[in-house]
PDB file of C-alpha atoms in Angstrom:
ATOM      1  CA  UNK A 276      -5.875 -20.508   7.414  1.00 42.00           C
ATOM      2  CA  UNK A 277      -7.990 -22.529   5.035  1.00 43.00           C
ATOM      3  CA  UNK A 278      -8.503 -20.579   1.872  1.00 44.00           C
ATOM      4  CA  UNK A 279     -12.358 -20.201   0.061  1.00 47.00           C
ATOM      5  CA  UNK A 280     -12.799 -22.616  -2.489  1.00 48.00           C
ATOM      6  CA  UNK A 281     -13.402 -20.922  -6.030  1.00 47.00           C
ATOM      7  CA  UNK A 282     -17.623 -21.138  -5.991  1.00 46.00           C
ATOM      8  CA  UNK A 283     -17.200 -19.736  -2.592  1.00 47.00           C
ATOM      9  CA  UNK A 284     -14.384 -17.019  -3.418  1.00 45.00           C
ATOM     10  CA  UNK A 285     -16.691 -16.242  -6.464  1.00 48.00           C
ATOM     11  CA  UNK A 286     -19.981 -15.671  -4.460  1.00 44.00           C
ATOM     12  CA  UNK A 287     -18.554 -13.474  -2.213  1.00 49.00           C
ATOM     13  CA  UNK A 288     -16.516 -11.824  -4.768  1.00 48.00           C
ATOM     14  CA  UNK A 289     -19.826 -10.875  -6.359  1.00 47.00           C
ATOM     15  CA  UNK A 290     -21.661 -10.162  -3.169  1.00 50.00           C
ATOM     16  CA  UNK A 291     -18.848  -7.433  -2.490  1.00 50.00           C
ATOM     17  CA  UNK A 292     -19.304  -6.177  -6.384  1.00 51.00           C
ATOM     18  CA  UNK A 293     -22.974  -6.002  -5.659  1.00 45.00           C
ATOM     19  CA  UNK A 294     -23.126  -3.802  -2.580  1.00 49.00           C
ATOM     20  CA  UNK A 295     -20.431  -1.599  -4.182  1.00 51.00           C
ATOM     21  CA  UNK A 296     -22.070  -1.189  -6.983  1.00 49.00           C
ATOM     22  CA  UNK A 297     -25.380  -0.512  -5.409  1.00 44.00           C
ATOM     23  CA  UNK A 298     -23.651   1.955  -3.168  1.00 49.00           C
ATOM     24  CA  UNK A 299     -22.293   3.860  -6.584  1.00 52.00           C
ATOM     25  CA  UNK A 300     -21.930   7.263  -5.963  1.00 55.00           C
ATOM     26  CA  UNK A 301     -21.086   9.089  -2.357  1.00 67.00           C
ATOM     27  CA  UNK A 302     -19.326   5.912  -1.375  1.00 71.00           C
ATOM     28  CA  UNK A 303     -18.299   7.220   2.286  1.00 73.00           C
ATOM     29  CA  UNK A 304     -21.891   7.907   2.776  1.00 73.00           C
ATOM     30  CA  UNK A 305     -22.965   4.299   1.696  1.00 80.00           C
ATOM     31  CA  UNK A 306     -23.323   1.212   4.092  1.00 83.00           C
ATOM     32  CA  UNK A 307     -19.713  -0.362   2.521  1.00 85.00           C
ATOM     33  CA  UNK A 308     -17.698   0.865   5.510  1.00 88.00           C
ATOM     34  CA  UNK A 309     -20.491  -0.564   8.027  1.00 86.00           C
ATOM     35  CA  UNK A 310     -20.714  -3.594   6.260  1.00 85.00           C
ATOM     36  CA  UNK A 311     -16.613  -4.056   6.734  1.00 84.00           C
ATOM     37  CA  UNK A 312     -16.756  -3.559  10.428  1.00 84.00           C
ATOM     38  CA  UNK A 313     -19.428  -5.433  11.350  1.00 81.00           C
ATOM     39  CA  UNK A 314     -17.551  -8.222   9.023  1.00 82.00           C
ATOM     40  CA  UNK A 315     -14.299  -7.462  11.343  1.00 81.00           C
ATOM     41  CA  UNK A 316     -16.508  -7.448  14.402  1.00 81.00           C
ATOM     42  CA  UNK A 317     -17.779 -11.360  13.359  1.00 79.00           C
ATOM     43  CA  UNK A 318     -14.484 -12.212  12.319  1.00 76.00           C
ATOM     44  CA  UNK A 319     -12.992 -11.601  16.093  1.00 75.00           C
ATOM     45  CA  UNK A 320     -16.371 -12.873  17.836  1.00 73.00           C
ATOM     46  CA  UNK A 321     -15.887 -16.323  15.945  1.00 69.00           C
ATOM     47  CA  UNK A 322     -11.581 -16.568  16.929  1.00 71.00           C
ATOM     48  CA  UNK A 323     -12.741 -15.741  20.257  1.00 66.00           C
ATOM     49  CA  UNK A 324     -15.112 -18.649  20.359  1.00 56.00           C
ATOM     50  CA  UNK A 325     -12.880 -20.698  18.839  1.00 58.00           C
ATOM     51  CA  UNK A 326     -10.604 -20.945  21.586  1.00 57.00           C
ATOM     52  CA  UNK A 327     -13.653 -22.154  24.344  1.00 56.00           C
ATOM     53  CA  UNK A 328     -13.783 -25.533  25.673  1.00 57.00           C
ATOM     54  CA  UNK A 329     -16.757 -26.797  23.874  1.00 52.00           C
ATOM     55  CA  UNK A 330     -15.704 -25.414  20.359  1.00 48.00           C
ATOM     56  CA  UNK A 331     -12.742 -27.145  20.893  1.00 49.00           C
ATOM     57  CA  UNK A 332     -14.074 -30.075  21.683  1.00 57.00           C
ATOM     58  CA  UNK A 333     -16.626 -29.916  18.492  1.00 53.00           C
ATOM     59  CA  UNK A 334     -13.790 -29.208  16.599  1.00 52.00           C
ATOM     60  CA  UNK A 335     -11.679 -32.448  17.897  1.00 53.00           C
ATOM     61  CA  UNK A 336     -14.374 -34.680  16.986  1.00 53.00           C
ATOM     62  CA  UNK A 337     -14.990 -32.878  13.427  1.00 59.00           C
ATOM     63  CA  UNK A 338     -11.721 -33.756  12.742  1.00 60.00           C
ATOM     64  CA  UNK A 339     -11.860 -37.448  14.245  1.00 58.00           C
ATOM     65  CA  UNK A 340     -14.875 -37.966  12.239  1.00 55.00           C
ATOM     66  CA  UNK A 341     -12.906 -36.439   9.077  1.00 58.00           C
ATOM     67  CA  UNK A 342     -10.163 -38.809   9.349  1.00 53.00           C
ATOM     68  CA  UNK A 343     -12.488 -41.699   9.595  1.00 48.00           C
ATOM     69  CA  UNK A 344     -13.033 -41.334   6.088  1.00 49.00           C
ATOM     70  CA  UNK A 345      -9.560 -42.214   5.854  1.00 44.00           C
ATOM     71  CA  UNK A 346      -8.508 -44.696   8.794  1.00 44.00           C
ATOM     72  CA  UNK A 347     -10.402 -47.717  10.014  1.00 38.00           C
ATOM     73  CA  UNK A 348      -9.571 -46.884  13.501  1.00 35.00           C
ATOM     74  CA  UNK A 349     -10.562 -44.294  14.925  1.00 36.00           C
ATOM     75  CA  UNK A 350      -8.838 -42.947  18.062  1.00 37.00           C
ATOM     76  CA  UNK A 351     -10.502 -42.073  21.079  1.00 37.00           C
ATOM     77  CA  UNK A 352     -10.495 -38.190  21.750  1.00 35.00           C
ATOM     78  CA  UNK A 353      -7.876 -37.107  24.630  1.00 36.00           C
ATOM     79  CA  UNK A 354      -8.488 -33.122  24.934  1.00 35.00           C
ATOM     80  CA  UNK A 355      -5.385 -32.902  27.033  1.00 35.00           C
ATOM     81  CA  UNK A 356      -3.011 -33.996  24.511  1.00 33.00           C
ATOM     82  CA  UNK A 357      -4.451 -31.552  21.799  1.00 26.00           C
ATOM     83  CA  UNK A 358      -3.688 -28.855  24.091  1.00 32.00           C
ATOM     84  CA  UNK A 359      -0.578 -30.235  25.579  1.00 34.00           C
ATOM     85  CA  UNK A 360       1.160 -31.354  21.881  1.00 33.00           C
ATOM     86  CA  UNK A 361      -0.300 -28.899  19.194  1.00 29.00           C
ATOM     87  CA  UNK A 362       0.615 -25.610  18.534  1.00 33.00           C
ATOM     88  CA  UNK A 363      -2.714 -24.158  17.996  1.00 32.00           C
ATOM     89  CA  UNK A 364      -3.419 -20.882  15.424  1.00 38.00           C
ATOM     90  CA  UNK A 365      -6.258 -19.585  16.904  1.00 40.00           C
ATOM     91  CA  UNK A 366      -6.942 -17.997  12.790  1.00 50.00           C
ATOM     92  CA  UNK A 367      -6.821 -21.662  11.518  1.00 53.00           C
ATOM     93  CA  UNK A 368      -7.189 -24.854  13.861  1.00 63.00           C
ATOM     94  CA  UNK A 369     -10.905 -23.482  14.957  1.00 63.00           C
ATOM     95  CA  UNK A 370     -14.441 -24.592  14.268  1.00 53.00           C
ATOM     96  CA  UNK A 371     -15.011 -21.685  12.149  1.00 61.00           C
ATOM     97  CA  UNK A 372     -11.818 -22.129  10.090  1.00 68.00           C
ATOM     98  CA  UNK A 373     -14.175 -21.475   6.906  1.00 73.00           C
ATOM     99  CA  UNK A 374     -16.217 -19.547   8.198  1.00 72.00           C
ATOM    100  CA  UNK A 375     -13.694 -17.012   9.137  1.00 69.00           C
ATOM    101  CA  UNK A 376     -11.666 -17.588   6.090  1.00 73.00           C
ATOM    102  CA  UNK A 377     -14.961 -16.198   3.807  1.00 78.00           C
ATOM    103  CA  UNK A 378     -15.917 -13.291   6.002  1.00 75.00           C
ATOM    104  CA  UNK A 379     -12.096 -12.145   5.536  1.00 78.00           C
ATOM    105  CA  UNK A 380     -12.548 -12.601   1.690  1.00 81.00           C
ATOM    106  CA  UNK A 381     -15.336 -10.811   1.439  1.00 81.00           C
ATOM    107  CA  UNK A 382     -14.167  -7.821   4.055  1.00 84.00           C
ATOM    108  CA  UNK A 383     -11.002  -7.235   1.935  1.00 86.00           C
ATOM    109  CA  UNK A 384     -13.297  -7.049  -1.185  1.00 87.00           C
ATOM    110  CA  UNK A 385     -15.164  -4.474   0.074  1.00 89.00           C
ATOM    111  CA  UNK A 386     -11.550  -2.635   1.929  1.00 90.00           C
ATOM    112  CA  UNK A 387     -10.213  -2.950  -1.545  1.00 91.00           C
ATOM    113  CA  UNK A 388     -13.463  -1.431  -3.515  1.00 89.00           C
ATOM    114  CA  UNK A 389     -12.843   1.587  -0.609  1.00 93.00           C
ATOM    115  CA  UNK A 390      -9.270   2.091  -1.481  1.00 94.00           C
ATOM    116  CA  UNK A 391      -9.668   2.041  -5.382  1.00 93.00           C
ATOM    117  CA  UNK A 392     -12.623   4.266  -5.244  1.00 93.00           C
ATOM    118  CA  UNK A 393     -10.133   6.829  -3.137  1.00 95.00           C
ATOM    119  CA  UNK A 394      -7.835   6.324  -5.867  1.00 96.00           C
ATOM    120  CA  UNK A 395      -9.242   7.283  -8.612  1.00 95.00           C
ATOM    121  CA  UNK A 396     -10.910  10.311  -7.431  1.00 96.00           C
ATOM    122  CA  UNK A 397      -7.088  11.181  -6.789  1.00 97.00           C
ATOM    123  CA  UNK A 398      -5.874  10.429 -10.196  1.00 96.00           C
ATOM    124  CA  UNK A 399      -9.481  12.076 -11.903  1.00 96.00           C
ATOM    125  CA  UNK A 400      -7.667  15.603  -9.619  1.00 97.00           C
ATOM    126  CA  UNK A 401      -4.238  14.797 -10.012  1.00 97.00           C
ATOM    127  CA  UNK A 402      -4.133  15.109 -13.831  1.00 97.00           C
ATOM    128  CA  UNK A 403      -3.268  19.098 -13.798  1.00 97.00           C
ATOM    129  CA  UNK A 404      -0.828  18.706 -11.556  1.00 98.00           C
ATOM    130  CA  UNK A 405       1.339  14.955 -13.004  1.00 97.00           C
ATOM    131  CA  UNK A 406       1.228  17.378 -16.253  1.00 97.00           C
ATOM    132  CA  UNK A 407       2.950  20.465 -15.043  1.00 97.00           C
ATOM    133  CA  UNK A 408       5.993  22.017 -16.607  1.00 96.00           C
ATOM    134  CA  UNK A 409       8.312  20.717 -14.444  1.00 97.00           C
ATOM    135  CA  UNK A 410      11.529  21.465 -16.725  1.00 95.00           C
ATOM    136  CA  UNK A 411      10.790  25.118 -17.523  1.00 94.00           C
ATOM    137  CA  UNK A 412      10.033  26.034 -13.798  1.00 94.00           C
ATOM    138  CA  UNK A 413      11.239  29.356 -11.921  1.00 89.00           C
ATOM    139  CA  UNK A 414      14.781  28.796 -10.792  1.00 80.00           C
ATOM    140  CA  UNK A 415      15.932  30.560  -7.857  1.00 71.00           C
ATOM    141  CA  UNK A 416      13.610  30.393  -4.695  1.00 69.00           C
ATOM    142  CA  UNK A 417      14.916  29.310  -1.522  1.00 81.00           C
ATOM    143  CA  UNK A 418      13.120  25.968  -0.527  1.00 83.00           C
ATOM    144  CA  UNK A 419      11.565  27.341   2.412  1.00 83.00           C
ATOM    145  CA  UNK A 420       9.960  30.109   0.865  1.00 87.00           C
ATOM    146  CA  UNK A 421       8.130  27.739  -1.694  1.00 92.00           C
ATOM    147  CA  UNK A 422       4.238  26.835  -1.576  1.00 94.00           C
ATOM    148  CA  UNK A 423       2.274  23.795  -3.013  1.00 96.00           C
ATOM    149  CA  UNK A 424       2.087  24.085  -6.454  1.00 96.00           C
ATOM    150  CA  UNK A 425      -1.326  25.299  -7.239  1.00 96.00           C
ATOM    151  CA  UNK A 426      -2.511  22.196  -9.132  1.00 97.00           C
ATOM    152  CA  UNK A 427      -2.391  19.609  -6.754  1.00 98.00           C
ATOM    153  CA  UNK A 428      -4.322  21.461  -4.500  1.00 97.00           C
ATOM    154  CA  UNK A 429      -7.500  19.688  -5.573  1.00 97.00           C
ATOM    155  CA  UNK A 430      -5.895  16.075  -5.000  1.00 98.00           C
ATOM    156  CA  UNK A 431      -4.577  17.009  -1.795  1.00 98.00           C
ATOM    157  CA  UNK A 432      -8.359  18.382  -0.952  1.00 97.00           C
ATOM    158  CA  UNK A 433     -10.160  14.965  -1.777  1.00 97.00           C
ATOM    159  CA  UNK A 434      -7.145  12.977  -0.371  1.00 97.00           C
ATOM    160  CA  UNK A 435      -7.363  14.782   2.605  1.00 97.00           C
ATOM    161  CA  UNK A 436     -11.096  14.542   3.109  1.00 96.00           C
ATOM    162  CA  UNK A 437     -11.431  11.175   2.263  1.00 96.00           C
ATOM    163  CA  UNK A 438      -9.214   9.624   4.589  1.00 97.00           C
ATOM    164  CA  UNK A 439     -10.493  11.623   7.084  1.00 96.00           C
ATOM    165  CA  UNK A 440     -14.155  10.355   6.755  1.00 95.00           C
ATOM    166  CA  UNK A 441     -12.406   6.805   6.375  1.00 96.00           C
ATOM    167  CA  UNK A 442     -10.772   7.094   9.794  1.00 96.00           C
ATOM    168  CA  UNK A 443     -14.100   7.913  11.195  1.00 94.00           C
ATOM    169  CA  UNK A 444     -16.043   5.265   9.889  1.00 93.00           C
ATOM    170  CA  UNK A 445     -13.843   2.381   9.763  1.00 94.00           C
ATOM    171  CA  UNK A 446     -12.774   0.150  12.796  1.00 92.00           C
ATOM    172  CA  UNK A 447      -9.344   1.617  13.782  1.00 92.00           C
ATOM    173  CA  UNK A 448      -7.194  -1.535  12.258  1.00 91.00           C
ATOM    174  CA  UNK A 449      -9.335  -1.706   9.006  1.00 92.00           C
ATOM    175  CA  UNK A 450      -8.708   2.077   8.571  1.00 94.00           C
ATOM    176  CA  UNK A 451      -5.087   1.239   9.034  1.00 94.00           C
ATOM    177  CA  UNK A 452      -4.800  -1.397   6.382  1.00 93.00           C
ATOM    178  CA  UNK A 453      -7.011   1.054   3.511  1.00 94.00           C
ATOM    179  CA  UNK A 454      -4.950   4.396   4.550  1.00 95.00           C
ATOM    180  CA  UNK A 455      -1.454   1.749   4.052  1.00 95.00           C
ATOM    181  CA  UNK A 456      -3.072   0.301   0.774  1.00 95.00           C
ATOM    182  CA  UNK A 457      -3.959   3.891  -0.568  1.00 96.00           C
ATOM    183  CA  UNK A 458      -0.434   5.440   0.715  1.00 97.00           C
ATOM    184  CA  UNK A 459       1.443   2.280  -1.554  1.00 96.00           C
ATOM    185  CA  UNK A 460      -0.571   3.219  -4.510  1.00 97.00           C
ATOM    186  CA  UNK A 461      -0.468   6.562  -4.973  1.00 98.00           C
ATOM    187  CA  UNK A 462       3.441   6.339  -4.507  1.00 98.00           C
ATOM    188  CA  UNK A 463       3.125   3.805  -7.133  1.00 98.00           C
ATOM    189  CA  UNK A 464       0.663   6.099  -9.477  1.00 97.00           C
ATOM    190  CA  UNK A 465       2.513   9.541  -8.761  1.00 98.00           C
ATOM    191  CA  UNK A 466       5.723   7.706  -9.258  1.00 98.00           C
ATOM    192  CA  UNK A 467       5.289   6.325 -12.868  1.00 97.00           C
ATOM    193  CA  UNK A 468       2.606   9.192 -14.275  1.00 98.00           C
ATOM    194  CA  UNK A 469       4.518  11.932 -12.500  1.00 98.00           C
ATOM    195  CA  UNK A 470       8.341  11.267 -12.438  1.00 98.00           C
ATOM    196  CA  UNK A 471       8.967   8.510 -15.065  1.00 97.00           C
ATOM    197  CA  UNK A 472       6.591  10.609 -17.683  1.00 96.00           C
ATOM    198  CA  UNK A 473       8.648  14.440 -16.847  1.00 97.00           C
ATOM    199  CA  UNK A 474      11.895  15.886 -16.728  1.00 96.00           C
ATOM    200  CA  UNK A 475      12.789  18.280 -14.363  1.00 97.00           C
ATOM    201  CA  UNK A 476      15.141  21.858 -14.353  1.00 96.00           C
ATOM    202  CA  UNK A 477      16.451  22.584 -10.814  1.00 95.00           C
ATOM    203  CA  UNK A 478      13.203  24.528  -9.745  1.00 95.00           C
ATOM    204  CA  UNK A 479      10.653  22.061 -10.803  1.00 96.00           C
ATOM    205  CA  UNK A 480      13.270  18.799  -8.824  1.00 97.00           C
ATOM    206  CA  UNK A 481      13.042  21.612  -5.878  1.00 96.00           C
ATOM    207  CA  UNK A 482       9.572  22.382  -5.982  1.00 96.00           C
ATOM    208  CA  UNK A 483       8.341  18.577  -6.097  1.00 98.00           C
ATOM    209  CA  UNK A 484      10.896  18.202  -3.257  1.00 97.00           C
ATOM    210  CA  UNK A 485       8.793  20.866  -1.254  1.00 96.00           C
ATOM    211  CA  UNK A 486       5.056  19.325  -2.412  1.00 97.00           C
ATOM    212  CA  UNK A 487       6.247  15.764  -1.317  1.00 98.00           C
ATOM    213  CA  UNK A 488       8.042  16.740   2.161  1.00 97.00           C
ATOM    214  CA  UNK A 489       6.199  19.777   3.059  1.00 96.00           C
ATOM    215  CA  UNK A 490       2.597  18.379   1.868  1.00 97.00           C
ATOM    216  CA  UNK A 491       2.096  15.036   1.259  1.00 98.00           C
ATOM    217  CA  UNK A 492       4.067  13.375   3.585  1.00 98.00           C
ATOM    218  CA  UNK A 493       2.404  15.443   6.643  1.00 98.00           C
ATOM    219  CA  UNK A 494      -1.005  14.785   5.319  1.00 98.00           C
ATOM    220  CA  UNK A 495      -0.249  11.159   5.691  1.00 98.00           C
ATOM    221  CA  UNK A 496       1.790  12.178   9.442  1.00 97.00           C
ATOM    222  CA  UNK A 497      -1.524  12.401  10.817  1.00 96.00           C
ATOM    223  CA  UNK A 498      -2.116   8.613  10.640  1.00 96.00           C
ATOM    224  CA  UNK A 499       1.477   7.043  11.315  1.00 96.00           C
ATOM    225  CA  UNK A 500       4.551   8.090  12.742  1.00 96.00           C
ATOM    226  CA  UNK A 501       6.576   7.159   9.563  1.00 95.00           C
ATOM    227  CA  UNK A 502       4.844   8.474   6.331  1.00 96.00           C
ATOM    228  CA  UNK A 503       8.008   8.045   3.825  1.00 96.00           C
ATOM    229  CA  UNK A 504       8.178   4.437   4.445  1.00 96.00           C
ATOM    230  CA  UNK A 505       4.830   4.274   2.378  1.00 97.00           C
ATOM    231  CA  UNK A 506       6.353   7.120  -0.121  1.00 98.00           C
ATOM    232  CA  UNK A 507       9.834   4.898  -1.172  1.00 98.00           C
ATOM    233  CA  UNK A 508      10.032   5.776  -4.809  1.00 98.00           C
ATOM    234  CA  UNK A 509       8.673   9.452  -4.765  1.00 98.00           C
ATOM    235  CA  UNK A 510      11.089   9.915  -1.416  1.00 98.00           C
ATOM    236  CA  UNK A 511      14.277   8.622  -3.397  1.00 98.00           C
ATOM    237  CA  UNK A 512      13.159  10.466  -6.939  1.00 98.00           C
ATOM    238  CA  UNK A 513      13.514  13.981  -5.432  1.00 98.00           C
ATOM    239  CA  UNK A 514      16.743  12.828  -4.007  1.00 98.00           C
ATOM    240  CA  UNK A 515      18.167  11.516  -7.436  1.00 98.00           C
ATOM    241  CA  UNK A 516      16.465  14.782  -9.179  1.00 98.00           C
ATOM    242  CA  UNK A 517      17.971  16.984  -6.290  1.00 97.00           C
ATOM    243  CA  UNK A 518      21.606  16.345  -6.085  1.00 97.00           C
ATOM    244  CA  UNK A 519      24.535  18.800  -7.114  1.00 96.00           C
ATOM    245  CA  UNK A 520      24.509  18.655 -11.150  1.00 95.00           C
ATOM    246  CA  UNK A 521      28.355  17.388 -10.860  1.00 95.00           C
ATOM    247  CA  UNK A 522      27.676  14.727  -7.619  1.00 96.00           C
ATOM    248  CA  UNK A 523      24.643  13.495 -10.702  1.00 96.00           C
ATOM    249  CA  UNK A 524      26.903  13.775 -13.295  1.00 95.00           C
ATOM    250  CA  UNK A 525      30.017  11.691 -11.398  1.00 95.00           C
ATOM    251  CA  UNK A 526      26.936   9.156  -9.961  1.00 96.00           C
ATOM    252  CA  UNK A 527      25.534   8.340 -13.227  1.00 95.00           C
ATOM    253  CA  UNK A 528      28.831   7.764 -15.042  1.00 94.00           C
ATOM    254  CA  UNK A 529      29.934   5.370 -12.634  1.00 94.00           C
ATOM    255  CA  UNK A 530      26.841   3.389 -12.301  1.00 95.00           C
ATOM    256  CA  UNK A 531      26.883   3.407 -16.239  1.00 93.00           C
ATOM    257  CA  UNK A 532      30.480   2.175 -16.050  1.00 91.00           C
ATOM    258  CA  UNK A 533      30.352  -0.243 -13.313  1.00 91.00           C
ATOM    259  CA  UNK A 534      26.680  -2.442 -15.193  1.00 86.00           C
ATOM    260  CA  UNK A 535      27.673  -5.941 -15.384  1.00 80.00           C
ATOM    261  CA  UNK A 536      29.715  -5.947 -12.794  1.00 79.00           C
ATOM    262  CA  UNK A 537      28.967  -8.348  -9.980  1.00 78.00           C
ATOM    263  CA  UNK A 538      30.337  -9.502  -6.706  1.00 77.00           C
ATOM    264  CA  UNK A 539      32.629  -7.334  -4.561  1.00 68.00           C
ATOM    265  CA  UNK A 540      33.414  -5.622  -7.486  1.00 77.00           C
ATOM    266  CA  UNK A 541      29.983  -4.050  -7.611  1.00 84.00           C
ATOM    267  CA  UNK A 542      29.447  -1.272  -5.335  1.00 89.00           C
ATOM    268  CA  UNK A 543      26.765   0.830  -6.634  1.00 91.00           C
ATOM    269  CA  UNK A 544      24.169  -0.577  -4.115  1.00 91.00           C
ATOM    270  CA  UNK A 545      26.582   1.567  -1.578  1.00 92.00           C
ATOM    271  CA  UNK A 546      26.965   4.244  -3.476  1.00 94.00           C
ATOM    272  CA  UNK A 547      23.180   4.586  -3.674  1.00 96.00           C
ATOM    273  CA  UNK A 548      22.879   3.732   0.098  1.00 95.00           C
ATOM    274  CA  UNK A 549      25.242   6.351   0.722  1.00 95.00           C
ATOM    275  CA  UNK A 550      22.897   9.285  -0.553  1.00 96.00           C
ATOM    276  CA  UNK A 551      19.656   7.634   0.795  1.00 95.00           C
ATOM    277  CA  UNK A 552      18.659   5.364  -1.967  1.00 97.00           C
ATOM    278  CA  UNK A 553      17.537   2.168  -0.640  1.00 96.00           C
ATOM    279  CA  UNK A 554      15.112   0.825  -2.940  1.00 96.00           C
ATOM    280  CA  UNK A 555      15.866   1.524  -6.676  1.00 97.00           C
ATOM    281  CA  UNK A 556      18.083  -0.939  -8.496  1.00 95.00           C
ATOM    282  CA  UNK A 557      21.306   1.060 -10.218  1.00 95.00           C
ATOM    283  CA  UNK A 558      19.228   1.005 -13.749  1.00 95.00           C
ATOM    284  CA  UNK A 559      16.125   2.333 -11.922  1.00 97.00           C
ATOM    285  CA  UNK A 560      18.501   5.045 -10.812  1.00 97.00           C
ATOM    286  CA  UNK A 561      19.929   5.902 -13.649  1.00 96.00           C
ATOM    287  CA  UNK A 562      16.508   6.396 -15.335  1.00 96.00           C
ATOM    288  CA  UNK A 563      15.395   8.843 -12.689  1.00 97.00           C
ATOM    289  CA  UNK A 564      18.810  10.638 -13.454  1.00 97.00           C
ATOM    290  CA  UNK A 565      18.108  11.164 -16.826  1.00 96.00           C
ATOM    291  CA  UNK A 566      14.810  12.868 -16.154  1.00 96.00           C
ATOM    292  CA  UNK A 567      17.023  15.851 -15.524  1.00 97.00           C
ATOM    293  CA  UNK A 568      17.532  18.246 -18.287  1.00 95.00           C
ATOM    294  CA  UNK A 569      20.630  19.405 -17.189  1.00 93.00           C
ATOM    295  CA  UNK A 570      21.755  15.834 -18.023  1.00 88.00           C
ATOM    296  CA  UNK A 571      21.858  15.706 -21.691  1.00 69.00           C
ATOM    297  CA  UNK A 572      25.251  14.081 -22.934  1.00 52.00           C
ATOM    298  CA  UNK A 573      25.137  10.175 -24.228  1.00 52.00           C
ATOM    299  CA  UNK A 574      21.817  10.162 -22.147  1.00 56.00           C
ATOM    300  CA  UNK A 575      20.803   6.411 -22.445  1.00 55.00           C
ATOM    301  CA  UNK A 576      17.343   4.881 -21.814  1.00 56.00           C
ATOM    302  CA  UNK A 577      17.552   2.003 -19.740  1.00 54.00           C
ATOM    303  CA  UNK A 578      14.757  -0.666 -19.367  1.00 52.00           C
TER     304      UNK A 578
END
């Protein structure tokens, strides 16, 4: 698909920064999510006409007289060997190439503005809870007799009601692509201000166990049949911060131990596959390790 030129790109980059701006305030209420589908809506009208007869033809000839420019000659059109010997994308080789190209600039603009503005009502009600005491928490309860820790109440409430009045108002693929976007960076944001900036004591690894698996992951259940696939590095944290002390202990040494090592020779990628971490390089691991106070001895920082 042919890409906006910069002018372009930058006119409809401000267009988008206009209407969001002049929407300030109850966002969901504004005309932003409207705006989107109708953009959507144009955006599957035009790839629909692009694949009729006479845009076709139009769109043979634009690109004879194009090549003009170029060649002396020009051949005479044959519709039946641009169908027969092309391998058309219907998102690309169409009259409305450009066309379609800026609506889709502009739409994800204004997806994007939707997603961030999510986002940081999150993080404004998530600041309580990312600074909890997680290493001086109660020790003892059984994980199923655990409830969501008080102060992320309020970003589960907003989270929860925004993507709920997103799902209503946005076309169902749109809604999709902002509930994905949102899910990928609030792993990101609870991941690095919440884990990375904490250590935890068995009951506070536990107790982010529960609000993750028993809370934020359903929330998200109601819009896709896989929610931890959007969750990677808060899903693999509470398994690093959950393990026996001594399996943590005997994992950490050995991925300490076994750093430089490459080839068949280096099997920590199975040993983290082996108790469900996919995603985090060794050092990545080792750093979530060491977020647990009871491992204190030769603790090492790792970039």
């Amino acid at each position: 698909m042919s890409s906006p030129t910069r002018a372009q790109a930058s006119i409809f980059g401000a267009s988008a920064g206009i209407i969001v701006n002049a929407e300030e305030g109850d966002y969901m209420e504004s005309k932003i999510p409207s705006v989107a589908n109708t953009l959507y809506y144009v955006e599957n009208v035009l790839v629909d006409w692009g694949t009729m007869l006479h845009y076709l033809n139009l769109y043979y000839y634009k690109n004879q007289i194009n090549d003009a420019e170029y060649d002396a000659i020009l051949v005479s059109p044959n519709l039946s060997d641009f169908d027969d010997h092309i391998n058309m994308d219907l998102e690309s080789d169409t009259l409305f190439a450009e066309t379609l190209s800026l609506y889709r600039h502009f739409r994800r603009d204004l997806l994007a503005g939707l997603a961030e503005a999510v986002l940081m009502e999150v993080r404004k009600r998530s600041w309580n809870y990312r600074r909890e005491r997680w290493a001086f928490m109660k020790v003892g309860k059984e994980f199923r007799s655990l409830s969501l820790t008080p102060s992320a109440c309020p970003m589960f409430e907003v989270l929860s009601k925004r993507l709920h009045q997103l799902q209503k108002k946005l076309q169902s693929k749109l809604f999709i692509a902002v509930f994905r976007n949102i899910a990928t960076q609030l792993d990101t944001h609870l991941f690095e201000d919440l884990v990375l900036d904490n250590r935890f004591n068995d009951g506070g690894a536990l107790q982010f166990k529960f609000d993750i698996t028993r809370n934020l992951l359903p929330l998200f259940a109601h819009y896709t049949d896989m929610p931890a696939t959007y969750f990677p590095q808060l899903s693999e944290s509470y398994v690093l911060l959950n393990l026996a002390k001594g399996s943590a202990l005997l994992l950490r040494e050995t991925l300490l131990a076994l750093d430089g090592t490459t080839g068949v020779e280096d099997t920590r990628g199975k040993m983290l596959k082996e108790i469900g971490v996919n995603n985090f390089s060794p050092k990545m691991a080792i750093k979530i390790l060491n977020q647990r106070v009871d491992i204190t001895i030769n603790r090492v920082n790792v970039d």
